[in-house]
Short mmCIF file of C-alpha atoms and ligand atoms in Angstrom, two decimals:
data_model
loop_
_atom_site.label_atom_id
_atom_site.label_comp_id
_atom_site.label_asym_id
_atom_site.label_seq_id
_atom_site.Cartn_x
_atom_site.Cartn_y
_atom_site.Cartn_z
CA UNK B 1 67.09 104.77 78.10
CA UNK B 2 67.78 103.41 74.57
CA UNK B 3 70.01 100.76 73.72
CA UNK B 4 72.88 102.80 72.38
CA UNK B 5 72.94 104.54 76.20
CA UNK B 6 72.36 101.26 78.35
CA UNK B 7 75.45 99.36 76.59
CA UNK B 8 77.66 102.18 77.77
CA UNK B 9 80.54 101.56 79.46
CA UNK B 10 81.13 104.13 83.11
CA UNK B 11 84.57 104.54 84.06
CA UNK B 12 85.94 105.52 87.19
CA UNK B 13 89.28 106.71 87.42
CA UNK B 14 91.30 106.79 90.25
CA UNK B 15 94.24 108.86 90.97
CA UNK B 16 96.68 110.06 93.15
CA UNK B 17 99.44 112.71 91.08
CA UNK B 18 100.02 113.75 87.77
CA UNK B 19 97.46 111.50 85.78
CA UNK B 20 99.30 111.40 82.69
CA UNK B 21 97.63 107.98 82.02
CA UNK B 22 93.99 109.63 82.80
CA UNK B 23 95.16 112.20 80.20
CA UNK B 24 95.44 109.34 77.92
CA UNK B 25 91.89 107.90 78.23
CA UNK B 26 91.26 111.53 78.18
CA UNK B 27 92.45 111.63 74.56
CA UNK B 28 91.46 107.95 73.44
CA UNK B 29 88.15 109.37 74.26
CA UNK B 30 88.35 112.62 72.34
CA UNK B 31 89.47 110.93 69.39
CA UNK B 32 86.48 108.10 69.50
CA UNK B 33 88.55 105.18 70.56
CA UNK B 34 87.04 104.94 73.87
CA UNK B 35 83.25 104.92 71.96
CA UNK B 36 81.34 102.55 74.10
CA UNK B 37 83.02 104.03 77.48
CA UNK B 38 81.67 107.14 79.04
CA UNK B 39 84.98 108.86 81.69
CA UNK B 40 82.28 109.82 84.26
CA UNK B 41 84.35 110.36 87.55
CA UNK B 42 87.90 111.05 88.42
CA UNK B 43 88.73 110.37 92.24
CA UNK B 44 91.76 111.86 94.11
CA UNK B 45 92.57 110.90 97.69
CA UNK B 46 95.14 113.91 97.65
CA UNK B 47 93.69 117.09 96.69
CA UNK B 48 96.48 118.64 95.18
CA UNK B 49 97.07 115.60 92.39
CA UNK B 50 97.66 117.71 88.81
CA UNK B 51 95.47 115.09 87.21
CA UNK B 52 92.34 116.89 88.77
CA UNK B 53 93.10 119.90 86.94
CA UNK B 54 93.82 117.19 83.73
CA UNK B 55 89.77 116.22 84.08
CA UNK B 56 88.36 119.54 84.83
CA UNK B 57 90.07 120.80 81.63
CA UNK B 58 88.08 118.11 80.07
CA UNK B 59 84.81 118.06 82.07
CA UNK B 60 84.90 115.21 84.09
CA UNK B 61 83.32 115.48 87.39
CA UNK B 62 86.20 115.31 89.90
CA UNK B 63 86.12 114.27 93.54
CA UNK B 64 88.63 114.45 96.41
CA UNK B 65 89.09 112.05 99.44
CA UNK B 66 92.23 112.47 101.48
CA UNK B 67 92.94 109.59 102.99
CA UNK B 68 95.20 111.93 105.52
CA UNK B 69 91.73 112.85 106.95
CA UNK B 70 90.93 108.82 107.97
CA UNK B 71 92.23 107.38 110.63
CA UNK B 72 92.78 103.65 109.02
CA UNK B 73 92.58 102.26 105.49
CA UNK B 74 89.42 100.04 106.22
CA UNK B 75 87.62 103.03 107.12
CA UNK B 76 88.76 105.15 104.27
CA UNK B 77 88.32 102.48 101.78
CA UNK B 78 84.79 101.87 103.00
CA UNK B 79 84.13 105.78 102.32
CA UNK B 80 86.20 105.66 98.96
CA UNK B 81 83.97 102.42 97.85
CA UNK B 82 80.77 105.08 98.61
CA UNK B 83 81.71 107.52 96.88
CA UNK B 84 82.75 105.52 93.83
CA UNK B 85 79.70 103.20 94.07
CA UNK B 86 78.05 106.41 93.45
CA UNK B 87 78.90 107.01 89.74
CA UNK B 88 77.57 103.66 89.20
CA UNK B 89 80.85 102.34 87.59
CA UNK B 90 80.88 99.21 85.45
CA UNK B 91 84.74 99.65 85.35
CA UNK B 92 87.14 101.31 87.92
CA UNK B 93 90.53 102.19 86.66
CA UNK B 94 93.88 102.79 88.58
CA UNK B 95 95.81 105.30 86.82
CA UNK B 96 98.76 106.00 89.27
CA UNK B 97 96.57 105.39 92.73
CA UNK B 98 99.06 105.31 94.84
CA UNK B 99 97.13 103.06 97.91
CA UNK B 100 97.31 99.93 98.89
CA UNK B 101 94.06 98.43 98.63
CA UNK B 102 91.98 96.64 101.76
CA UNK B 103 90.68 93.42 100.29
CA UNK B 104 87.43 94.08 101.40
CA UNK B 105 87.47 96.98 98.53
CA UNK B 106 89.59 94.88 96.25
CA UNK B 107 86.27 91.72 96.28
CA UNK B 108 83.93 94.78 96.06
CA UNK B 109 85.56 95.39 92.04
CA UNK B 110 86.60 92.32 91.15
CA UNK B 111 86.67 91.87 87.93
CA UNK B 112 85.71 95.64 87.10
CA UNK B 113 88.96 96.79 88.29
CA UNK B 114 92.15 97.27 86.05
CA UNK B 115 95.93 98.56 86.95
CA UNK B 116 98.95 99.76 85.41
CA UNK B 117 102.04 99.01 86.80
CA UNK B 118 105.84 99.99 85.09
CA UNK B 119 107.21 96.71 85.35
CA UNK B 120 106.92 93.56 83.62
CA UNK B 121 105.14 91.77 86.05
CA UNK B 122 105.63 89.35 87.84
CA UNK B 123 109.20 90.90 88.00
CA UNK B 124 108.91 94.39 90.50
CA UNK B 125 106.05 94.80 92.01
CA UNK B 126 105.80 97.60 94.34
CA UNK B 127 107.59 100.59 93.86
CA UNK B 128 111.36 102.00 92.06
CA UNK B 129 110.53 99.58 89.26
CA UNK B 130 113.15 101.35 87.09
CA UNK B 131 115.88 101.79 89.65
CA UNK B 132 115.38 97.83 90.59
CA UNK B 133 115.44 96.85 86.76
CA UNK B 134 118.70 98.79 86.19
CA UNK B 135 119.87 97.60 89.00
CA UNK B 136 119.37 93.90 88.17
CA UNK B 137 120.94 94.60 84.57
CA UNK B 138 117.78 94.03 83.27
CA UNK B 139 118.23 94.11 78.51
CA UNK B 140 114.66 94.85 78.71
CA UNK B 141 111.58 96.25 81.14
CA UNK B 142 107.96 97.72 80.57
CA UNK B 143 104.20 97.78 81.68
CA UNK B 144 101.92 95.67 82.55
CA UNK B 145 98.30 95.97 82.84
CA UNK B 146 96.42 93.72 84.71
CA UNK B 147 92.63 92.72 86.75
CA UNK B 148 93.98 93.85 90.57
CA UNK B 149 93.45 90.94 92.96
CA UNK B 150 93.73 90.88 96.68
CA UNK B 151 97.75 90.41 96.13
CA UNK B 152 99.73 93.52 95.45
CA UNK B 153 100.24 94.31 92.06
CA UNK B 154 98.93 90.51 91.79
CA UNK B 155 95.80 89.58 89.45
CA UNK B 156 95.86 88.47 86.01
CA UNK B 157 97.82 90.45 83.45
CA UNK B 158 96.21 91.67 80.75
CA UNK B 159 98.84 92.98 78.51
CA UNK B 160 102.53 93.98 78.60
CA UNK B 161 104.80 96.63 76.77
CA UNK B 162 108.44 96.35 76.42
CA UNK B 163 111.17 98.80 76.07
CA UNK B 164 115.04 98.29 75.74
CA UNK B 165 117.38 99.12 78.48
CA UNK B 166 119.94 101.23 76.44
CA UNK B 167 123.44 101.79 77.91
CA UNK B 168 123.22 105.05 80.02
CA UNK B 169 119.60 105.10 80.89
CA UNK B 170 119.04 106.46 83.80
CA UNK B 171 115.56 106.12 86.01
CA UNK B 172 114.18 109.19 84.11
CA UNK B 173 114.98 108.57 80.96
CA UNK B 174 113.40 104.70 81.19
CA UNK B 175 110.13 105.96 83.23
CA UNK B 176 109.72 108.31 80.34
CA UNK B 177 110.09 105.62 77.62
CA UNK B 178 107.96 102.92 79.60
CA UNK B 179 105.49 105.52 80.13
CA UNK B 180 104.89 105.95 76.48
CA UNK B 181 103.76 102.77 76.08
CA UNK B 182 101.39 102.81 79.15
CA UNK B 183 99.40 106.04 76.97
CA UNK B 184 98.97 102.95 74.35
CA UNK B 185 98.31 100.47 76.24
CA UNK B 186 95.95 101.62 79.02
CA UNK B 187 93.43 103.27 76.26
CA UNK B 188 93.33 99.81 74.30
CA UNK B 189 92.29 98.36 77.17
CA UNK B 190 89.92 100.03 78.52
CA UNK B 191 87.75 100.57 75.07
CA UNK B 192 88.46 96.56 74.87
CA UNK B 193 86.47 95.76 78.27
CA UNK B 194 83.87 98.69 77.40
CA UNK B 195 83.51 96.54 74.04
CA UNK B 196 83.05 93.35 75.81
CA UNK B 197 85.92 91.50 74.39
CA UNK B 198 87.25 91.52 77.70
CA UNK B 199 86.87 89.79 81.17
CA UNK B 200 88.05 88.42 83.88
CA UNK B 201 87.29 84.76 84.64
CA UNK B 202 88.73 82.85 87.88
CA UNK B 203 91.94 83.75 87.90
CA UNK B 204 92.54 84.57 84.24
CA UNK B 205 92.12 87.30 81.89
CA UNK B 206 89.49 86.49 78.81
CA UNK B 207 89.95 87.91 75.59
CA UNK B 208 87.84 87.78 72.71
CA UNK B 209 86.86 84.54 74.33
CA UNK B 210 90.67 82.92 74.84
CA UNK B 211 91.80 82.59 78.11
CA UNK B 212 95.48 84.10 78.26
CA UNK B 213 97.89 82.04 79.90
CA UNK B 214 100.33 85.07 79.02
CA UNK B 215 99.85 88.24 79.04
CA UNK B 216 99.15 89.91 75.33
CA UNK B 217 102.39 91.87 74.44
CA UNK B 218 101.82 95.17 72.92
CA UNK B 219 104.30 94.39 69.93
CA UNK B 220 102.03 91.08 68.48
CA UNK B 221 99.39 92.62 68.45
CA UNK B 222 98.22 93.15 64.64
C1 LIG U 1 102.60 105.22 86.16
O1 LIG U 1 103.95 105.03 85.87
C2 LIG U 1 101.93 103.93 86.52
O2 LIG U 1 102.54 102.82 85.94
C3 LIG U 1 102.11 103.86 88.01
O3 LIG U 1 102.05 105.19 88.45
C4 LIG U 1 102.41 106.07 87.40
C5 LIG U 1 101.31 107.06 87.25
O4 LIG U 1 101.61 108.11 86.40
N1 LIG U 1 101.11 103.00 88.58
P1 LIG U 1 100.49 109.16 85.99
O5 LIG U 1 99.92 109.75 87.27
O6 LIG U 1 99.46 108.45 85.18
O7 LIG U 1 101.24 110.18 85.21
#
């Protein structure tokens, strides 16, 4: 192997629907700004997710595992952990995988393992993120992307987007505008960890050797 292939960076990507965010690697990739990562598996555990057809189109060796087919998370998890282990990932990547995680499989990737989540953590985690932030009368919300610890939508956030709640948004038209700025923000990230400029350390996020204390926010960045 020369040096150029053993620094690589293999990716795992998990998903469970449309994969709009995989689509977004997909492209980061095609247009060089994923160079030291390599997208070598995409994982399904529902066999129709659209984002399959999303890495087939761009030759990425796909697997399914319905988690239907299981008859309890451990044991599907344990399974799922196999099959990624497989692909020999140095970074596994949530992209709308829609499971909650055993923490026996969550200590198995620590520290390899990244999420996106559409809310400006800590504020909603779990699901209807949008509804719950219109609800509240929320001025602003976003995405967050973050290391995934044994706490739900827990772990140390990496970076966060922010969009404006404009009079007369409804839930579609926010997820669409907060989903934007996940296609930004997941791609960054992932080409920063493949470039070594980030890691996670205890129970903080490093990058390019500061510890953040707060999350990065898409809009400071130069
Ligand atoms: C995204 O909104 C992400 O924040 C959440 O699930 C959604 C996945 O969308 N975790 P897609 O499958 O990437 O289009």
């Amino acid at each position: 192997m020369s040096n150029s292939e053993s620094v690589r960076t293999r990716v795992v990507v998990l998903i469970s629907g449309s994969g709009s965010n995989l689509q977004a690697l997909i492209d980061a990739r095609d247009h060089a700004q994923l160079a030291s990562a390599d997208l070598v598996a995409v994982i399904s555990n529902r066999p129709l997710a659209a984002g399959l057809q999303r890495a087939e189109r761009a030759e990425i060796k796909t697997e399914v595992l319905d988690h239907t087919l299981f008859p309890d998370r451990k044991t599907f998890d344990r399974q799922l952990m196999q099959l990624i282990d497989q692909h020999q990932p140095d970074l596994v990547v949530l992209a709308g995988y829609m499971r909650i995680l055993s923490d026996e499989f969550v200590r198995h990737y620590t520290g390899r393992m990244l999420n996106i989540h559409p809310s400006l953590l800590p504020k909603y985690k779990g699901l209807h993120t949008h509804r719950r932030a219109l609800e509240a009368g929320d001025t602003e919300h976003g995405c967050s992307i973050h290391f995934v610890s044994e706490t739900l939508d827990g772990g140390p956030v990496i970076i966060q987007a922010k969009v404006n709640i404009e009079a007369g948004d409804s839930e579609a038209t926010l997820a669409e505008r907060v989903q934007q700025k996940e296609h930004i923000i997941y791609p960054l990230v992932v080409s920063w960890y493949a470039q070594g400029r980030l890691y996670q350390q205890d129970d903080h996020a490093v990058f390019d050797k500061q510890i953040l204390h707060q999350p990065l926010q898409l809009d400071s960045l130069t």
